[in-house]
PDB file of C-alpha atoms in Angstrom:
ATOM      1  CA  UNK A   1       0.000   0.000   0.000  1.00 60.00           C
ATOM      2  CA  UNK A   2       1.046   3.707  -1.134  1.00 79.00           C
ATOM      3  CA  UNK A   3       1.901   5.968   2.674  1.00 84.00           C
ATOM      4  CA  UNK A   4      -0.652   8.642   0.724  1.00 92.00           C
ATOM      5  CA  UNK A   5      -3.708   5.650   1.002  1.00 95.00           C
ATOM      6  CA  UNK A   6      -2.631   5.493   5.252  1.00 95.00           C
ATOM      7  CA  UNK A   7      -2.274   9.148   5.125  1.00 96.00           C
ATOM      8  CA  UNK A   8      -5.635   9.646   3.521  1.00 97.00           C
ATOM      9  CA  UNK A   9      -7.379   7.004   5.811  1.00 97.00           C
ATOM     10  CA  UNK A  10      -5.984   8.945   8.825  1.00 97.00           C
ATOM     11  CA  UNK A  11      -7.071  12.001   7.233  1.00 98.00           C
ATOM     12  CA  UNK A  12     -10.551  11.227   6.851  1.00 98.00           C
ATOM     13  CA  UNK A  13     -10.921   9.499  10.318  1.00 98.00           C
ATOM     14  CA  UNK A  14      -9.838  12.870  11.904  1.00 98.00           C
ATOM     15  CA  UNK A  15     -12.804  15.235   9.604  1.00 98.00           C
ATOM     16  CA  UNK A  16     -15.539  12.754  10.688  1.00 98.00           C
ATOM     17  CA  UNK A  17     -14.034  12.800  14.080  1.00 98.00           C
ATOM     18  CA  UNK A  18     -14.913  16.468  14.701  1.00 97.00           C
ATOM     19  CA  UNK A  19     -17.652  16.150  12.582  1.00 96.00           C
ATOM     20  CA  UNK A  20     -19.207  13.623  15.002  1.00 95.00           C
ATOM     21  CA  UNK A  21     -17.366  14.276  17.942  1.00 95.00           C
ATOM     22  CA  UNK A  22     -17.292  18.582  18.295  1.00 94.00           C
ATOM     23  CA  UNK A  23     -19.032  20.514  19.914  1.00 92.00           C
ATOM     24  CA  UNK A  24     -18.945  22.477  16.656  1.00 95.00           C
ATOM     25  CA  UNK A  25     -21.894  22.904  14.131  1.00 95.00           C
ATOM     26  CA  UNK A  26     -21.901  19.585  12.394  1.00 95.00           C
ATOM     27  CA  UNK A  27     -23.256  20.618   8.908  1.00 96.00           C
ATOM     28  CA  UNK A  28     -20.646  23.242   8.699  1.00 97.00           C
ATOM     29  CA  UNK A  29     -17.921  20.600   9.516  1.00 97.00           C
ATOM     30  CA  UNK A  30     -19.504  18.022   7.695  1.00 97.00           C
ATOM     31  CA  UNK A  31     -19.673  20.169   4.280  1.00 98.00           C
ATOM     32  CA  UNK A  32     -15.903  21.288   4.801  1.00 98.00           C
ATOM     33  CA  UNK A  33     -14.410  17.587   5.780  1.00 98.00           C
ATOM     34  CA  UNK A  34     -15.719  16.453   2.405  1.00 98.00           C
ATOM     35  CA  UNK A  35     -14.441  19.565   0.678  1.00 98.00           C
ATOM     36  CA  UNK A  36     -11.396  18.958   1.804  1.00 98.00           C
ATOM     37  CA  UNK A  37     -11.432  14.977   0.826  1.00 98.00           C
ATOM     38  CA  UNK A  38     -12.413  16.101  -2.670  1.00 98.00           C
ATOM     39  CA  UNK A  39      -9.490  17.788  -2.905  1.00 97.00           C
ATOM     40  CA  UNK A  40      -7.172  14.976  -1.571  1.00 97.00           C
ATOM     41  CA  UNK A  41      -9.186  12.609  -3.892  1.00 96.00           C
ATOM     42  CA  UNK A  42      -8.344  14.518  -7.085  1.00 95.00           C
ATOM     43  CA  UNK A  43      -5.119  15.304  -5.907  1.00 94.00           C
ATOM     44  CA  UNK A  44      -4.372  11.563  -5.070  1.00 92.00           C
ATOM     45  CA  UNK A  45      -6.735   9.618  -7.075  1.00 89.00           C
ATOM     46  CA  UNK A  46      -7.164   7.768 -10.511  1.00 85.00           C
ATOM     47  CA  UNK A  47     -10.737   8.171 -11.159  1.00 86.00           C
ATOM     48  CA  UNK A  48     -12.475   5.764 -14.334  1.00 86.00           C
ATOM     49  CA  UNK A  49     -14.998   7.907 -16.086  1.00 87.00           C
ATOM     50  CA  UNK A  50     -17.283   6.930 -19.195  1.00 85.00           C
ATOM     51  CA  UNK A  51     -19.889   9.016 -20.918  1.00 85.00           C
ATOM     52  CA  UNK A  52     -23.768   8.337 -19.706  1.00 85.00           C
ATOM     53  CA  UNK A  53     -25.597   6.452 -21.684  1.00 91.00           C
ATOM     54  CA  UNK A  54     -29.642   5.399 -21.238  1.00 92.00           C
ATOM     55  CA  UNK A  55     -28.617   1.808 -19.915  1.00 92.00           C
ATOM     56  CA  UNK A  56     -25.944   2.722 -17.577  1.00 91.00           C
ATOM     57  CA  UNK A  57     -27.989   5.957 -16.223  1.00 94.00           C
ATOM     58  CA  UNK A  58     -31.156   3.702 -15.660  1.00 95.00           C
ATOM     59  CA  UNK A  59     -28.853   1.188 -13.663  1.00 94.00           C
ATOM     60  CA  UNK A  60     -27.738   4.530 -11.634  1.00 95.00           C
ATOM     61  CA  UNK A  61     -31.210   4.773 -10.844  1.00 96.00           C
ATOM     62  CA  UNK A  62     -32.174   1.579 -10.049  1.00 96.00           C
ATOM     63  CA  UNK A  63     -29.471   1.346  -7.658  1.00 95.00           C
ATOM     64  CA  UNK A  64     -29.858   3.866  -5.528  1.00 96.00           C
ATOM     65  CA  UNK A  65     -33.650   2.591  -6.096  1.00 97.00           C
ATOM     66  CA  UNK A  66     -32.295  -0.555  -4.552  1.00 94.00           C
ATOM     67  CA  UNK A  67     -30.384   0.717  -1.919  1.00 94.00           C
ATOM     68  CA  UNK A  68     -33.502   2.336  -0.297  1.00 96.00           C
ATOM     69  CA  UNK A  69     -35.813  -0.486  -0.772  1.00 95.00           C
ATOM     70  CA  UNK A  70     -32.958  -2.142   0.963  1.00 92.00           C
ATOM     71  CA  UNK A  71     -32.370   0.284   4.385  1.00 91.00           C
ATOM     72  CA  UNK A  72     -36.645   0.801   4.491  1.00 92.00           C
ATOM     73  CA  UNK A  73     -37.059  -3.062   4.790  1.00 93.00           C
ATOM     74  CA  UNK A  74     -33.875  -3.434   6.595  1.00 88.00           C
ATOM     75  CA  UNK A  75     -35.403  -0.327   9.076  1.00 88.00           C
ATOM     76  CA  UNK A  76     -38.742  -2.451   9.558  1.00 90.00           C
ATOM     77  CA  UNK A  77     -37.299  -5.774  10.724  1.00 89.00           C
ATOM     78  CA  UNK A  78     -34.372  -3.588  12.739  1.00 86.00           C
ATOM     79  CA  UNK A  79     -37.579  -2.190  14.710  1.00 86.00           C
ATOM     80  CA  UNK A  80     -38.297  -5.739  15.193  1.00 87.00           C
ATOM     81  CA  UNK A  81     -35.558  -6.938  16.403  1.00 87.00           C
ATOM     82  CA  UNK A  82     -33.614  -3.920  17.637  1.00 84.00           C
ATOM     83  CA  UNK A  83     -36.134  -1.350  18.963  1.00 83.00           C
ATOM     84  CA  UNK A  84     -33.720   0.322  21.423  1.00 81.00           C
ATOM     85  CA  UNK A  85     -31.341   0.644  19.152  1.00 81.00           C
ATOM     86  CA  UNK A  86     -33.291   1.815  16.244  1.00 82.00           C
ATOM     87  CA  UNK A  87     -34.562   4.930  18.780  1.00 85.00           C
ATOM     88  CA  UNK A  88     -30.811   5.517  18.797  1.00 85.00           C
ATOM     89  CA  UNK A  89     -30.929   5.508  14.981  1.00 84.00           C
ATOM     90  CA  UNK A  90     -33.493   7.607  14.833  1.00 83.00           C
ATOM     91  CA  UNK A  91     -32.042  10.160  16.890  1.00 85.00           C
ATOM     92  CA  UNK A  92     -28.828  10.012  14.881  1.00 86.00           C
ATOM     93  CA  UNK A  93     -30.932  10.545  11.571  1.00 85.00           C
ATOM     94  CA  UNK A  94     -32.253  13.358  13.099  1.00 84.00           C
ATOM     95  CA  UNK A  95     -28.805  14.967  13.667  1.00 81.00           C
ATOM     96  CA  UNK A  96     -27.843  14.613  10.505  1.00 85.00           C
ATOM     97  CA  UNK A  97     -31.302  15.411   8.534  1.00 88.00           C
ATOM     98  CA  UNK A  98     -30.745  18.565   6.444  1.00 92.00           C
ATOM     99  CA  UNK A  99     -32.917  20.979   7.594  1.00 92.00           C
ATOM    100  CA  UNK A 100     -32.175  24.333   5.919  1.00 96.00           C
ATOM    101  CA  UNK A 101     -31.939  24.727   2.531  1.00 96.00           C
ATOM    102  CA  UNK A 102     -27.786  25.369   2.172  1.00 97.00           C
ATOM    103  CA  UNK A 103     -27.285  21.883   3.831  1.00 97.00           C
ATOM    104  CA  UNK A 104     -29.892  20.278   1.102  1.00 96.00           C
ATOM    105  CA  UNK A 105     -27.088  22.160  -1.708  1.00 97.00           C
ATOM    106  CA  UNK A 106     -24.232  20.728   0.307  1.00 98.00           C
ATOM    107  CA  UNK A 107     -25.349  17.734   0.561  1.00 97.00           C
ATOM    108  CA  UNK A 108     -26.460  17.043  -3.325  1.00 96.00           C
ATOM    109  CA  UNK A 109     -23.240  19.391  -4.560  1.00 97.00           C
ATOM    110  CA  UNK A 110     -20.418  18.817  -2.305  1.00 98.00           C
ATOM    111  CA  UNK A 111     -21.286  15.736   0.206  1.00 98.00           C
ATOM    112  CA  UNK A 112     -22.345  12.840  -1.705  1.00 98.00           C
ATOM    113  CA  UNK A 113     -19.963  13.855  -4.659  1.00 97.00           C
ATOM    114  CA  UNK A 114     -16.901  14.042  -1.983  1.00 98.00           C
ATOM    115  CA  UNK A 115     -17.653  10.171  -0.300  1.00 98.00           C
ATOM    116  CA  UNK A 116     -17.723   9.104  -3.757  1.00 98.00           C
ATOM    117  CA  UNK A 117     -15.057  10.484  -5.138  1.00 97.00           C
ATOM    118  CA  UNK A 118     -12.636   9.271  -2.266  1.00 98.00           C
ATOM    119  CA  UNK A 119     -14.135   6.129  -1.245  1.00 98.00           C
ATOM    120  CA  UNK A 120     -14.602   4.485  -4.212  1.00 97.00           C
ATOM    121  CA  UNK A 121     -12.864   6.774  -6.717  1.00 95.00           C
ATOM    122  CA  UNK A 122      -9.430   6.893  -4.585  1.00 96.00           C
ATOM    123  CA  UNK A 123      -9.739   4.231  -1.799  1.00 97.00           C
ATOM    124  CA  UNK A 124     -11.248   1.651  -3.726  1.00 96.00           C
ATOM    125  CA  UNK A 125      -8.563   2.389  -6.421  1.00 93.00           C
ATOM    126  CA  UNK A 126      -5.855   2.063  -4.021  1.00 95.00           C
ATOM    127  CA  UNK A 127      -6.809  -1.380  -2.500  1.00 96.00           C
ATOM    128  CA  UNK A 128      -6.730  -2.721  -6.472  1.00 94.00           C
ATOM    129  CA  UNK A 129      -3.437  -1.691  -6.400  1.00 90.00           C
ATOM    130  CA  UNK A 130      -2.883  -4.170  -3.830  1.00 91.00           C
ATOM    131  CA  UNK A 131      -5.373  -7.067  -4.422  1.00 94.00           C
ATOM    132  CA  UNK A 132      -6.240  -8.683  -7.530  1.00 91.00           C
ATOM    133  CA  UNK A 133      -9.442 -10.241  -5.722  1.00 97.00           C
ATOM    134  CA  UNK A 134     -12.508  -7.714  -6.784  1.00 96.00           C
ATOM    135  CA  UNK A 135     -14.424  -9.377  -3.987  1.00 97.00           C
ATOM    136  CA  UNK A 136     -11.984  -8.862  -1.205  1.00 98.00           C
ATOM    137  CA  UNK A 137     -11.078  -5.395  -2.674  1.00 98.00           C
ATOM    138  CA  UNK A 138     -15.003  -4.587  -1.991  1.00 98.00           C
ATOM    139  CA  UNK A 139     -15.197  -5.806   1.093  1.00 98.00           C
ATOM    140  CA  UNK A 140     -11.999  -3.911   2.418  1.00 98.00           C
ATOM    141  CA  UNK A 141     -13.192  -0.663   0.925  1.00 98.00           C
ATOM    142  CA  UNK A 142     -16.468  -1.365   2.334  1.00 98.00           C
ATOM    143  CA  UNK A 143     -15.288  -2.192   5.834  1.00 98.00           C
ATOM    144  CA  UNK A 144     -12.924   0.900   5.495  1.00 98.00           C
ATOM    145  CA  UNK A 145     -16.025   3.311   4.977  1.00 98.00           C
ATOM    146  CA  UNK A 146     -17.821   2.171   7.971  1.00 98.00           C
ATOM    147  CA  UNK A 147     -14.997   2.206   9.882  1.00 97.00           C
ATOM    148  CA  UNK A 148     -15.011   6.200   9.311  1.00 97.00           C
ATOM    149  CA  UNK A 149     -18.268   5.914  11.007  1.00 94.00           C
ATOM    150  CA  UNK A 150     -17.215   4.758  13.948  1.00 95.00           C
ATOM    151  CA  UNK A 151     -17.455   7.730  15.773  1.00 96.00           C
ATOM    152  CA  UNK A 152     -21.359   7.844  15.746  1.00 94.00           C
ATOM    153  CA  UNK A 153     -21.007   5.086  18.089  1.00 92.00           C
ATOM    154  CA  UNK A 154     -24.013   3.668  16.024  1.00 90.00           C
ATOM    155  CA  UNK A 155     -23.306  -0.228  15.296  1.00 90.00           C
ATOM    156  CA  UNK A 156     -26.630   0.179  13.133  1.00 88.00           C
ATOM    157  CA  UNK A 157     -25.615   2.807  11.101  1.00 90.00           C
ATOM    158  CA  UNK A 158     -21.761   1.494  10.654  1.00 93.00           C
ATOM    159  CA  UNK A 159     -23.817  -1.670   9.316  1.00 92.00           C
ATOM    160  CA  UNK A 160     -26.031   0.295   6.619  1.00 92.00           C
ATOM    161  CA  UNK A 161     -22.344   2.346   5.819  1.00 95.00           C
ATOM    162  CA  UNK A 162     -21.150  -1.164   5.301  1.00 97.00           C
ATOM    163  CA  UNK A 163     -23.906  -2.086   3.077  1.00 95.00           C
ATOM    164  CA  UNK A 164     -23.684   1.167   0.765  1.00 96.00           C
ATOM    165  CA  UNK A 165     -19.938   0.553   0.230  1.00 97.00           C
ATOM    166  CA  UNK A 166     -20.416  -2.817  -1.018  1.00 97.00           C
ATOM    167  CA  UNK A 167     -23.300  -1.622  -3.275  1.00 96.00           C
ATOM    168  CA  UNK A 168     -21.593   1.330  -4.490  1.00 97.00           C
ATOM    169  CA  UNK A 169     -18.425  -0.468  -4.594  1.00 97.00           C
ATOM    170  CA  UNK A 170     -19.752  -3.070  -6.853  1.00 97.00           C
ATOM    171  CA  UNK A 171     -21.145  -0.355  -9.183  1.00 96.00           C
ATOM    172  CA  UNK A 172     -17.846   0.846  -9.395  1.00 96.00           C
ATOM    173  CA  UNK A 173     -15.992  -2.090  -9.909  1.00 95.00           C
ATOM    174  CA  UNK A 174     -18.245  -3.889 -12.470  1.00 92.00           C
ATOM    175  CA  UNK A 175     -18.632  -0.221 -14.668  1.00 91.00           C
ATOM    176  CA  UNK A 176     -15.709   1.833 -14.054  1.00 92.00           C
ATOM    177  CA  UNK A 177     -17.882   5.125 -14.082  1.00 95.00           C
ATOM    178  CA  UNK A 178     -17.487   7.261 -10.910  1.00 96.00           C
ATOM    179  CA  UNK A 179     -20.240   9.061 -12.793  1.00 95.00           C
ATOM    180  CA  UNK A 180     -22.658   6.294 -11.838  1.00 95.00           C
ATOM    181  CA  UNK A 181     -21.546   5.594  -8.106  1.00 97.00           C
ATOM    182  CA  UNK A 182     -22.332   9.675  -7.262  1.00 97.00           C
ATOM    183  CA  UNK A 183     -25.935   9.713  -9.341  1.00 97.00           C
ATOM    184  CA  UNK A 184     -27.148   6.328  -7.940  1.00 98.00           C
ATOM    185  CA  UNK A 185     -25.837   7.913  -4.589  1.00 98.00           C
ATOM    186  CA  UNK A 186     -27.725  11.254  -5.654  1.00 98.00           C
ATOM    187  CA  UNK A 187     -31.166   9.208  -6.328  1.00 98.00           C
ATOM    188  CA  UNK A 188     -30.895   7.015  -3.117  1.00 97.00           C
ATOM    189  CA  UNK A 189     -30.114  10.180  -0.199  1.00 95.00           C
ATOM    190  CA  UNK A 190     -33.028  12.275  -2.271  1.00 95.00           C
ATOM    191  CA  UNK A 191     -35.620   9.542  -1.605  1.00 95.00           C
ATOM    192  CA  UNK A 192     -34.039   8.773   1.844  1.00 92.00           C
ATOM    193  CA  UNK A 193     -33.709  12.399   3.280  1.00 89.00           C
ATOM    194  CA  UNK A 194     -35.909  14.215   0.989  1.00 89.00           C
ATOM    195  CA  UNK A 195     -39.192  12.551  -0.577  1.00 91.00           C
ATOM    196  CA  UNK A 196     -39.829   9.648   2.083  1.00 91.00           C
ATOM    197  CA  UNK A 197     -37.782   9.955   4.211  1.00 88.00           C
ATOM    198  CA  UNK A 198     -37.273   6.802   6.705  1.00 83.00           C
ATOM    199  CA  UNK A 199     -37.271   8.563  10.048  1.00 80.00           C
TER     200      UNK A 199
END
């Protein structure tokens, strides 16, 4: 492994650290950590992009379509099974939940855009570097976003971060199009957070 891919891992643990952790205003934090990993992605990453095409833009869709078919029936039996935790959840979601409308720009402009760019666009890229095994290179990638989410203390929410890296990740890795990863992103936050939202 490259030092920058340890440096960069660091790097992002420390952002989401404050983000999570500070007493200061989290979606002022939040829009400048992934600003800043942007930046370190470009600067440090390989990114594979194609043009969009009808077929490849629908799959986009259906995705992101996918992933929040996936956390809404995954929410339902969690209630089940996990109510206390699922209040905690809740109360996360809450935190996070844009509520005016320069974190809804953020979010759609600068946010999603940023995780995709480094986790899949530069992370991602970095582990292939290392492992010929697309499966295992998921997984790691995967495992290395929720990680960054550790500091929500949410085991819950690490699990659905889990869960969106390997979906993402597999977009990624079966189309080489960061394009792709960032819209089906796009289309599954805007039906999460914004047109039925969950919590």
């Amino acid at each position: 492994m490259q030092k920058n891919f340890f440096l960069l891992l660091i790097f992002v643990h420390l952002l989401l650290a404050i983000s999570f952790l500070s007493d200061l205003p989290f979606w002022v934090m939040f829009t400048i950590s992934f600003f800043l990993l942007s930046i370190a992605a470009v600067r440090f990453g390989h990114f594979d992009t194609k043009n969009l095409t009808i077929s490849n833009t629908a799959i986009a869709i259906l995705s992101g379509l996918l992933m929040y078919g996936l956390f809404f029936t995954g929410k339902i039996c969690a209630e089940l099974l996990f109510p206390i935790q699922m209040s905690e959840v809740a109360a996360l979601y809450r935190k996070v939940q844009p509520q005016l409308t320069w974190h809804y720009v953020a979010l759609f402009l600068i946010i999603i855009s940023g995780e995709e760019l480094f986790w899949r666009g530069c992370i991602q890229k970095m582990i292939e570097d290392s492992f010929e095994n697309k499966l295992l290179v998921i997984v790691i990638s995967s495992l290395l976003y929720m990680s960054a989410n550790l500091y929500t203390f949410n085991p819950l929410f690490m699990l659905a971060t889990f869960a969106g890296g390997v979906v993402w990740g597999t977009l990624y890795m079966w189309n080489r199009n960061i394009l792709l990863t960032i819209l089906s992103h796009l289309v599954f936050n805007l039906f999460f957070l914004v047109l039925f939202p969950i919590f």
